[in-house]
Coordinates of C-alpha atoms in Angstrom, one line a residue:
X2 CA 39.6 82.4 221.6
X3 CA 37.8 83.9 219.0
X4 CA 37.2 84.1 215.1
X5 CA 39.0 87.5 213.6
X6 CA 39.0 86.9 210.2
X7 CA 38.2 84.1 207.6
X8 CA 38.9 84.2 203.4
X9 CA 37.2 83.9 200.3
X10 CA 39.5 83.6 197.3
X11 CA 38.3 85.4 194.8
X12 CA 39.5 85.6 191.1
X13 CA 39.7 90.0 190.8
X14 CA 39.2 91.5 193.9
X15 CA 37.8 94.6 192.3
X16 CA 35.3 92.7 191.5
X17 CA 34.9 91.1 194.6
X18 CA 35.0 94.6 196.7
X19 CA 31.9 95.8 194.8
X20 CA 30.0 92.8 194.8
X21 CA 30.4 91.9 198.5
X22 CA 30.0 96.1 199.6
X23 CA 27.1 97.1 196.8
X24 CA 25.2 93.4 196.7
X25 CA 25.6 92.3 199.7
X26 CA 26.1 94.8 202.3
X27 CA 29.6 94.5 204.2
X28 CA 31.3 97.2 204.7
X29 CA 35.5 97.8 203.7
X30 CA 37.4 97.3 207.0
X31 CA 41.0 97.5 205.6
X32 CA 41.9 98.5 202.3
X33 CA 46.0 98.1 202.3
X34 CA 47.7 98.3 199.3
X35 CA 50.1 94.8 199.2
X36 CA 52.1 95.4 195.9
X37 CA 50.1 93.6 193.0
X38 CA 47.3 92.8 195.5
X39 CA 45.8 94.5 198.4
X40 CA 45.0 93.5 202.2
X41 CA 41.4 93.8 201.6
X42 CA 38.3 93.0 204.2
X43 CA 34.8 93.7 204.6
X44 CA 32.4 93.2 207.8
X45 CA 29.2 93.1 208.5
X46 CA 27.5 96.8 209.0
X47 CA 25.4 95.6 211.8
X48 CA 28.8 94.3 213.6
X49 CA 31.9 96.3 212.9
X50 CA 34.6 94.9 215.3
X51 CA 33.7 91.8 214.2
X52 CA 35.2 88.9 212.2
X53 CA 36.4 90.5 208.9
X54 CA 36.2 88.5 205.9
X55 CA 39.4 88.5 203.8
X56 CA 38.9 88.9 199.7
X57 CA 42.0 87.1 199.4
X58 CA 43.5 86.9 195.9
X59 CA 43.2 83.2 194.1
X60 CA 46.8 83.6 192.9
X61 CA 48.6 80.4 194.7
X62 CA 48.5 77.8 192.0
X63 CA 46.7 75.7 194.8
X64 CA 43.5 77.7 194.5
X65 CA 42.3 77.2 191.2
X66 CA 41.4 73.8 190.8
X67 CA 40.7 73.8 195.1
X68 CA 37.6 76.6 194.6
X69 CA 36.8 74.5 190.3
X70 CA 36.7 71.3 192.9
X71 CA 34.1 72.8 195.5
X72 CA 31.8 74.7 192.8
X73 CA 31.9 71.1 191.0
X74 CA 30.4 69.5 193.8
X75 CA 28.4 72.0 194.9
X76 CA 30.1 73.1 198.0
X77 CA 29.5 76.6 199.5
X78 CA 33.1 78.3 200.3
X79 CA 31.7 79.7 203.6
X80 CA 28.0 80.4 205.0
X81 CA 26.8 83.8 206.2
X82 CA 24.2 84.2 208.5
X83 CA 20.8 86.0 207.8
X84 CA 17.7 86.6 209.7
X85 CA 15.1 85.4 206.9
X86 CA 16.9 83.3 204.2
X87 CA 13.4 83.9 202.2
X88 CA 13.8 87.2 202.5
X89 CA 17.4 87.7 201.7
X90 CA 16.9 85.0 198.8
X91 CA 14.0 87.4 197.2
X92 CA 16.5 90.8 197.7
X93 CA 19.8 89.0 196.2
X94 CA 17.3 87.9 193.5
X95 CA 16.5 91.0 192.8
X96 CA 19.4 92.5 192.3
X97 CA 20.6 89.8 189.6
X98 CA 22.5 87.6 192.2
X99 CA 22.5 83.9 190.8
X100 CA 21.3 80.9 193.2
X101 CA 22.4 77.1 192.9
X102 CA 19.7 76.4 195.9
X103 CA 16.7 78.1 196.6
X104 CA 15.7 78.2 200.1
X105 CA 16.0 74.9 201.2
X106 CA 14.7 73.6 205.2
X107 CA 17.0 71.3 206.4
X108 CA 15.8 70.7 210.0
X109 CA 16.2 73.5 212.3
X110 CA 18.2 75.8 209.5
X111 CA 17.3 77.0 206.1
X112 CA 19.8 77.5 203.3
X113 CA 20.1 79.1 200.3
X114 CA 23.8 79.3 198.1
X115 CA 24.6 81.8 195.6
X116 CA 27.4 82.4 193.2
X117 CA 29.4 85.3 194.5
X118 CA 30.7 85.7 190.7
X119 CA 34.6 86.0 191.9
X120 CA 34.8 81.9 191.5
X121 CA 33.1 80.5 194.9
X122 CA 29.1 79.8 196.0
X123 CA 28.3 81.3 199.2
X124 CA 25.9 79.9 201.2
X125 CA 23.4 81.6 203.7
X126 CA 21.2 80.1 206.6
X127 CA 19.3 81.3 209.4
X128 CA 17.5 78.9 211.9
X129 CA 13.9 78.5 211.0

């Protein structure tokens, strides 16, 4: 058993296609038109057949105040791996991408968490 995709809910997922392919870096996997919505997926470049992460539409009346609950508290919707979180931190930076955490060493893993501006923080870690 593996992991084939996991979601992000994301308020417009316009919005959400261009800042998880132009900042970020994922690529579009599936772009299917799904009447008001679309089955829409992005993967990592560097691993194409991999897990594809779903910009799932925030529509369910369940999702709101679920995503206003974690960004209260500061919870990260999901955690993406990088090789330098330092690194990464200074490029997202640079392209006007808005941290909660800086990088932050919490044993064996640093982490940094961002606003992905669609409604969720993202965290990303690598070990070291």
């Amino acid at each position: 058993m593996k992991i084939h995709l996991s979601s992000v809910f994301v308020d417009d997922q316009e919005q959400a296609l261009r800042f998880y392919t132009d900042v970020l870096g994922f690529t579009v996997k599936h772009d299917i038109p799904m009447g008001e919505h679309r089955w829409l997926t992005v993967v990592s470049p560097d691993d194409v057949d991999g897990t594809e992460l779903v910009l799932e539409p925030s529509s369910h009346p369940a999702v709101p105040p679920f995503k206003e609950a974690l960004v209260t508290d500061g919870i990260p919707m999901t955690s993406f791996a990088v090789s330098d979180v330092h690194k990464e931190y200074e490029r997202l930076k640079g392209l006007g991408v808005r941290f909660t955490q800086e990088p932050t060493a919490m044993g064996p893993v640093t982490t940094a968490v961002f606003d992905d501006t669609c409604g969720n923080l993202i965290q990303i870690a690598a070990q070291g």
